[in-house]
Every structure is written in structure tokens, then in C-alpha cells.
Backbone as CSV, one residue per row, in Angstrom:
resi,resn,N_x,N_y,N_z,CA_x,CA_y,CA_z,C_x,C_y,C_z
1,GLY,11.045,-20.445,11.259,12.226,-21.246,11.023,12.162,-22.058,9.742
2,TYR,11.134,-22.673,9.460,11.466,-23.688,8.164,11.795,-22.926,6.964
3,TYR,11.073,-21.927,6.606,11.338,-21.134,5.318,12.626,-20.499,5.353
4,MET,13.248,-20.166,6.527,14.428,-19.434,6.400,15.728,-20.323,6.420
5,THR,15.339,-21.653,6.710,16.501,-22.624,6.621,16.319,-23.423,5.271
6,ALA,15.331,-24.303,5.400,15.096,-25.242,4.354,14.662,-24.641,2.944
7,GLU,13.834,-23.902,2.904,13.376,-23.005,1.869,13.633,-21.585,1.783
8,ALA,14.841,-21.305,2.008,15.297,-20.025,1.887,14.783,-19.028,0.718
9,SER,14.705,-19.747,-0.444,14.195,-18.823,-1.498,12.850,-18.320,-1.444
10,LEU,11.937,-18.975,-0.455,10.497,-18.419,-0.387,10.504,-17.135,0.685
11,ALA,9.630,-16.549,0.451,9.760,-15.296,1.105,8.812,-15.247,2.432
12,HIS,8.227,-16.242,2.995,7.339,-16.187,4.034,7.772,-15.778,5.138
13,ALA,9.063,-16.149,5.778,9.572,-15.649,7.044,10.009,-14.240,6.793
14,THR,10.510,-13.850,5.655,10.764,-12.344,5.387,9.551,-11.575,5.446
15,ALA,8.564,-12.030,4.703,7.155,-11.369,4.785,6.551,-11.097,6.067
16,ALA,6.731,-12.309,6.870,6.248,-12.133,8.146,7.029,-11.350,9.156
17,PHE,8.119,-11.116,8.708,8.997,-10.092,9.679,8.613,-8.670,9.191
18,ALA,8.457,-8.443,7.808,8.079,-7.198,7.302,6.588,-6.688,7.898
19,LEU,5.725,-7.752,7.890,4.454,-7.374,8.516,4.543,-7.145,9.991
20,ALA,5.214,-7.959,10.663,5.348,-7.720,12.115,5.968,-6.366,12.327
21,LEU,6.976,-6.077,11.624,7.524,-4.635,11.813,6.533,-3.487,11.411
22,PHE,5.726,-3.663,10.418,4.676,-2.746,10.007,3.649,-2.609,11.379
23,PHE,3.064,-3.799,11.593,2.249,-3.665,12.978,2.693,-3.081,14.086
24,ALA,4.007,-3.333,14.328,4.815,-2.793,15.572,4.891,-1.232,15.430
25,VAL,5.267,-0.886,14.306,5.361,0.608,14.178,3.816,1.297,14.048
26,TRP,2.873,0.597,13.625,1.668,1.265,13.539,1.085,1.271,14.903
27,LEU,1.255,0.137,15.679,0.657,0.137,16.980,1.314,1.264,17.992
28,ARG,2.533,1.380,17.791,3.563,2.270,18.509,3.219,3.723,18.255
29,THR,2.870,4.007,16.996,2.570,5.528,16.562,1.166,5.808,16.552
30,ARG,0.344,4.925,16.762,-0.986,5.378,16.637,-1.443,6.507,17.722
31,GLY,-2.091,7.542,17.316,-2.236,8.612,17.977,-1.280,9.847,17.909
32,ARG,-0.239,9.629,17.038,0.743,10.473,17.094,1.094,10.798,15.408
33,ARG,-0.036,11.388,14.830,-0.099,11.379,13.526,0.948,12.582,13.231
34,GLY,1.431,12.562,11.894,2.320,13.320,11.196,3.142,12.635,10.324
35,VAL,4.164,13.605,9.818,5.060,13.284,8.687,5.837,11.930,9.125
36,ARG,6.400,11.836,10.278,7.255,10.754,10.700,6.474,9.394,10.700
37,GLN,5.051,9.376,10.991,4.445,8.268,11.222,4.008,7.926,9.840
38,ALA,3.680,8.838,8.827,3.415,8.739,7.519,4.549,8.076,6.759
39,ALA,5.643,8.680,6.967,7.021,8.048,6.305,7.321,6.573,6.709
40,SER,7.055,6.439,8.001,7.490,5.137,8.528,6.432,4.038,7.912
41,LEU,5.043,4.177,7.998,4.148,3.478,7.445,4.211,3.188,5.978
42,GLY,4.526,4.206,5.173,4.599,4.270,3.784,5.853,3.421,3.327
43,ALA,6.927,3.604,3.984,8.315,2.972,3.732,7.961,1.456,4.197
44,LEU,7.367,1.015,5.178,7.375,-0.355,5.374,6.174,-0.911,4.609
45,ALA,5.350,-0.160,4.015,4.242,-0.720,3.087,5.090,-1.161,1.787
46,GLY,6.023,-0.259,1.408,6.789,-0.432,0.275,7.686,-1.756,0.479
47,LEU,8.241,-1.865,1.589,8.895,-3.114,1.803,8.239,-4.281,1.840
48,ILE,6.801,-4.375,2.187,5.979,-5.422,2.309,5.758,-5.762,0.880
49,ALA,5.395,-4.693,-0.127,5.454,-4.991,-1.630,6.344,-5.457,-2.122
50,VAL,7.747,-5.257,-1.818,8.711,-5.738,-2.556,8.961,-7.232,-1.982
51,VAL,8.581,-7.621,-0.660,8.935,-9.038,-0.299,7.786,-9.767,-0.803
52,ARG,6.413,-9.643,-0.584,5.355,-10.412,-1.053,4.243,-9.427,-1.501
53,THR,4.124,-9.120,-2.709,3.136,-7.897,-3.057,1.761,-8.356,-2.549
54,GLN,1.387,-9.478,-2.543,-0.004,-9.947,-2.119,-0.110,-9.812,-0.614
55,ASP,0.858,-9.519,0.199,0.658,-9.262,1.584,0.186,-7.785,1.938
56,LEU,0.276,-7.002,0.829,-0.313,-5.524,1.035,-1.790,-5.535,1.364
57,VAL,-2.417,-6.876,1.085,-3.988,-6.724,1.500,-3.977,-6.589,3.231
58,LEU,-2.964,-7.212,3.901,-2.902,-7.200,5.144,-2.674,-6.001,5.851
59,VAL,-2.171,-4.967,5.242,-1.990,-3.564,5.815,-3.125,-2.754,5.319
60,THR,-4.064,-3.136,4.494,-5.110,-2.045,4.140,-6.077,-1.671,5.249
61,VAL,-6.408,-2.503,6.106,-7.169,-2.174,7.277,-6.367,-1.004,8.246
62,PRO,-5.114,-1.409,8.779,-4.348,-0.388,9.382,-4.230,0.853,8.871
63,LEU,-3.921,0.901,7.504,-3.883,2.101,6.695,-5.178,2.907,6.572
64,ALA,-6.206,2.160,6.274,-7.684,2.672,6.420,-7.820,3.411,7.780
65,VAL,-7.644,2.766,8.870,-7.866,3.272,9.992,-6.970,4.639,10.346
66,GLU,-5.759,4.607,9.960,-5.014,5.781,10.158,-5.457,6.912,9.227
67,LEU,-5.941,6.533,8.040,-6.509,7.699,6.944,-7.648,8.295,7.790
68,ALA,-8.681,7.236,8.318,-9.841,7.655,8.958,-9.469,8.671,10.134
69,GLY,-8.280,8.124,11.029,-7.997,9.091,11.984,-7.373,10.485,11.677
70,TRP,-6.778,10.562,10.770,-6.152,11.776,9.971,-7.327,12.724,9.644
71,ALA,-8.252,11.929,8.945,-9.412,12.918,8.385,-10.333,13.235,9.475
72,GLY,-10.452,12.404,10.758,-11.172,12.764,11.694,-10.567,14.044,12.551
73,ALA,-9.263,14.000,12.712,-8.446,14.979,13.310,-8.885,16.323,12.361
74,ALA,-8.678,16.302,11.283,-8.900,17.425,10.326,-10.173,18.074,10.468
75,ARG,-11.395,16.980,10.709,-12.605,17.663,10.693,-12.764,18.212,12.104
76,ARG,-12.068,17.614,13.092,-12.547,18.288,14.453,-11.589,19.477,14.578
77,GLN,-10.319,19.752,13.792,-9.723,21.151,13.875,-10.260,21.902,12.963
78,GLY,-10.878,21.561,11.819,-11.469,22.400,10.683,-10.412,23.176,9.964
79,GLY,-10.890,23.656,9.022,-10.147,24.734,8.185,-9.239,23.745,7.142
80,ALA,-8.798,24.619,6.087,-7.965,23.984,5.087,-6.713,23.580,5.497
81,ARG,-6.061,24.136,6.634,-4.663,23.967,7.007,-4.788,22.430,7.579
82,ALA,-5.782,22.038,8.396,-5.820,20.633,8.869,-5.950,19.656,7.677
83,TRP,-6.710,19.942,6.656,-6.888,19.027,5.717,-5.534,19.211,4.648
84,ALA,-4.923,20.246,4.596,-3.572,20.246,3.844,-2.742,19.249,4.737
85,ARG,-2.762,18.996,5.916,-1.796,18.088,6.725,-2.124,16.685,6.336
86,VAL,-3.499,16.516,6.213,-3.746,15.070,5.833,-3.280,14.728,4.451
87,ALA,-3.539,15.680,3.519,-3.090,15.548,2.070,-1.532,15.354,2.226
88,ARG,-0.759,16.106,2.941,0.749,16.089,3.065,1.069,14.640,3.548
89,ASP,0.356,14.079,4.430,0.748,12.988,5.182,0.593,11.781,4.188
90,VAL,-0.637,11.927,3.656,-0.858,10.813,2.503,0.136,10.812,1.382
91,LEU,0.460,11.984,0.922,1.458,12.103,-0.066,2.935,11.657,0.359
92,VAL,3.235,11.799,1.642,4.477,11.339,2.178,4.391,9.892,2.249
93,ALA,3.391,9.005,2.573,3.231,7.803,2.729,3.391,7.330,1.404
94,ALA,2.745,7.717,0.356,2.844,7.164,-0.950,4.206,7.316,-1.567
95,LEU,4.670,8.455,-1.199,5.948,8.727,-1.932,7.226,7.735,-1.265
96,MET,7.007,7.456,-0.056,7.897,6.634,0.560,7.872,5.151,0.192
97,ALA,6.518,4.794,0.051,6.113,3.496,-0.523,6.751,3.065,-1.820
98,THR,6.557,4.339,-2.655,6.972,4.253,-4.122,8.600,4.167,-4.100
99,ALA,9.139,5.140,-3.119,10.757,5.022,-3.099,11.268,3.767,-2.938
100,VAL,10.845,3.093,-1.665,10.994,1.757,-1.400,10.967,0.790,-2.469
101,TYR,9.777,0.867,-2.974,9.467,-0.303,-4.029,10.147,-0.049,-5.419
102,SER,10.812,1.183,-5.460,11.272,1.568,-6.882,12.227,0.626,-7.481
103,PRO,13.135,-0.034,-6.714,14.110,-0.828,-7.456,13.333,-2.056,-7.968
104,GLN,12.211,-2.422,-7.239,11.437,-3.508,-7.874,10.774,-3.201,-9.146
105,PHE,10.493,-1.913,-9.589,10.052,-1.693,-10.901,10.958,-2.156,-12.020
106,ALA,12.324,-1.755,-11.715,13.484,-2.105,-12.665,13.425,-3.637,-12.824
107,VAL,13.413,-4.390,-11.627,13.521,-5.933,-11.924,12.258,-6.388,-12.630
108,SER,11.046,-5.889,-12.265,9.787,-6.192,-12.946,9.778,-6.030,-14.460
109,ALA,10.400,-4.913,-14.706,10.533,-4.498,-16.249,11.414,-5.398,-16.947
110,GLY,12.509,-5.721,-16.333,13.554,-6.675,-16.831,12.957,-8.187,-17.010
111,LEU,12.150,-8.517,-16.097,11.669,-10.025,-15.956,10.431,-10.100,-16.900
112,SER,9.489,-9.196,-16.812,8.259,-9.436,-17.573,8.016,-8.356,-18.582
113,GLY,8.658,-7.170,-18.724,8.414,-6.416,-19.698,7.511,-5.240,-19.248
114,ALA,7.077,-5.287,-18.051,5.984,-4.435,-17.580,6.456,-3.841,-16.270
115,TRP,6.556,-2.592,-16.159,7.108,-2.068,-14.800,6.276,-2.423,-13.639
116,TRP,5.022,-2.631,-13.796,4.254,-2.824,-12.473,3.975,-4.280,-12.125
117,ARG,4.287,-5.196,-13.121,4.003,-6.624,-12.824,4.883,-7.201,-11.979
118,PRO,4.344,-7.665,-10.742,5.149,-8.193,-9.608,5.905,-9.476,-10.170
119,PRO,7.149,-9.829,-9.622,7.724,-10.945,-10.180,6.788,-12.286,-10.094
120,GLN,5.934,-12.424,-8.945,5.041,-13.399,-8.919,4.232,-13.854,-10.054
121,ASP,3.746,-12.594,-10.712,2.972,-12.578,-11.881,3.765,-13.375,-13.127
122,PHE,4.958,-13.071,-13.076,5.885,-13.744,-14.165,5.858,-15.236,-14.121
123,TYR,5.865,-15.797,-12.921,5.924,-17.159,-12.772,4.644,-18.004,-12.489
124,THR,3.557,-17.238,-12.727,2.345,-17.865,-12.524,1.422,-17.844,-13.679
125,CYS,0.203,-18.094,-13.548,-0.862,-18.339,-14.792,-1.126,-16.895,-15.381
126,CYS,-0.472,-15.816,-14.890,-0.880,-14.567,-15.363,-0.041,-14.083,-16.589
127,THR,0.491,-14.970,-17.180,1.177,-14.795,-18.572,0.184,-14.803,-19.688
128,ARG,0.754,-14.465,-20.897,-0.264,-14.418,-22.138,-0.653,-15.604,-22.477
129,ASN,0.321,-16.888,-22.429,-0.074,-18.055,-22.968,-0.231,-18.921,-21.827
130,HIS,-1.406,-19.016,-21.338,-1.723,-19.868,-20.170,-1.239,-21.324,-20.410
131,ALA,-1.880,-21.783,-21.483,-1.670,-23.349,-21.697,-0.166,-23.617,-21.741
132,ALA,0.654,-22.779,-22.412,2.077,-23.209,-22.455,2.729,-22.975,-21.156
133,LYS,2.228,-22.030,-20.250,2.882,-21.990,-19.024,2.453,-23.275,-18.190
134,LEU,1.252,-23.566,-18.108,0.862,-24.699,-17.357,1.415,-26.040,-17.676
135,LEU,1.824,-26.131,-19.151,2.334,-27.372,-19.503,4.024,-27.340,-19.711
136,ASN,4.353,-26.281,-19.240,5.769,-26.118,-19.146,6.422,-27.121,-18.360
137,SER,7.434,-28.041,-18.686,8.163,-28.909,-17.679,8.834,-28.404,-16.780
138,LEU,9.358,-27.199,-16.819,10.045,-26.526,-15.811,9.261,-25.739,-14.745
139,ALA,8.150,-25.351,-14.937,7.234,-24.716,-13.986,5.945,-24.904,-13.976
140,GLY,5.538,-25.723,-14.868,3.973,-26.162,-14.966,3.378,-27.261,-14.069
141,TRP,2.336,-27.690,-14.580,1.593,-28.782,-13.751,2.446,-30.139,-13.557
142,ARG,3.188,-30.395,-14.705,4.054,-31.571,-14.969,5.166,-31.598,-13.945
143,CYS,5.705,-30.301,-13.676,6.818,-30.271,-12.926,6.317,-30.487,-11.397
144,TRP,5.255,-29.759,-11.097,4.764,-30.052,-9.708,4.342,-31.459,-9.573
145,ALA,3.559,-32.158,-10.597,3.117,-33.436,-10.331,4.474,-34.411,-10.059
146,GLU,5.438,-34.352,-10.830,6.622,-34.934,-10.708,7.324,-34.888,-9.208
147,ALA,7.166,-33.509,-8.520,7.710,-33.406,-7.348,7.014,-34.141,-6.207
148,CYS,5.890,-34.367,-6.419,4.953,-34.911,-5.529,5.362,-36.376,-5.338
């Protein structure tokens, strides 16, 4: 509630929704490996990256579990065909994540000049001139100290 109403510009509630959706789809599709699951999880991972890039850390365990499951199924089935399905699913997930995240590439390039720098980096200490950013009256320590 709070971030959706009082602080709508912050992405916490949207990130929680995207993460909940990812985990719901992951739990619902566990054991049904294939292109549909890979595309769904990849697209939702891309959505999470758009909303709050740092939240991708939270989906690494489910993605690793699925990758291990895909690899285990390929080992049990044996043969190049089973491993080709694993490679296909990983590629589909990566392509879907990239496709969903792709509009952010343009925004990041416009804001920071780098296609992979998330917008959060533009507004934090990850700029080239750390001291100037920290002492900036609009976004630095001084601004935050006055707000308190």
C-alpha cells in the first residue's frame, strides 16, 4: 500500500508484484519443463530487471533450480537430443528476458550513455565523479540531510 499511494515513484510495490508473479509461475510450472516455462520465466525475469534490476538476485535460486532440473532430465534421458532441448530452453529464456528488457537499453543509453547501465546507477554513486554527485544539492548528501 504505502509505495503505491504515498510514494508512487518508487518501485517497491511494483517489484513485489513482479517477484510474486515470477514465483507463482515458477511454482505452478515446476516439473513441466519446456519452451513455455522457459519463455514465461525469462519474460518475467526481464520484467523484474526493468522494474528493479537489483531484484534479479532474488530469482537466481529458482532459475538455478530449474537449470539443474533441466540438466538432470537431460542426463537421465541421455543423448544429444535431450541436451539440445536444455540449450533451447536456456536460449529461449535468455531471449525472452532480453526482449522484455530491451526498451530499458534505450532509456539507459539516453540517460547515462551506456546501454547496460540501469537507471539506478545514474542516480547513485556509480557515476564517474563521486564527490560531485555526493555534494550535489539536488541528489547528494546535502539534499538528504535537509529532508530529514
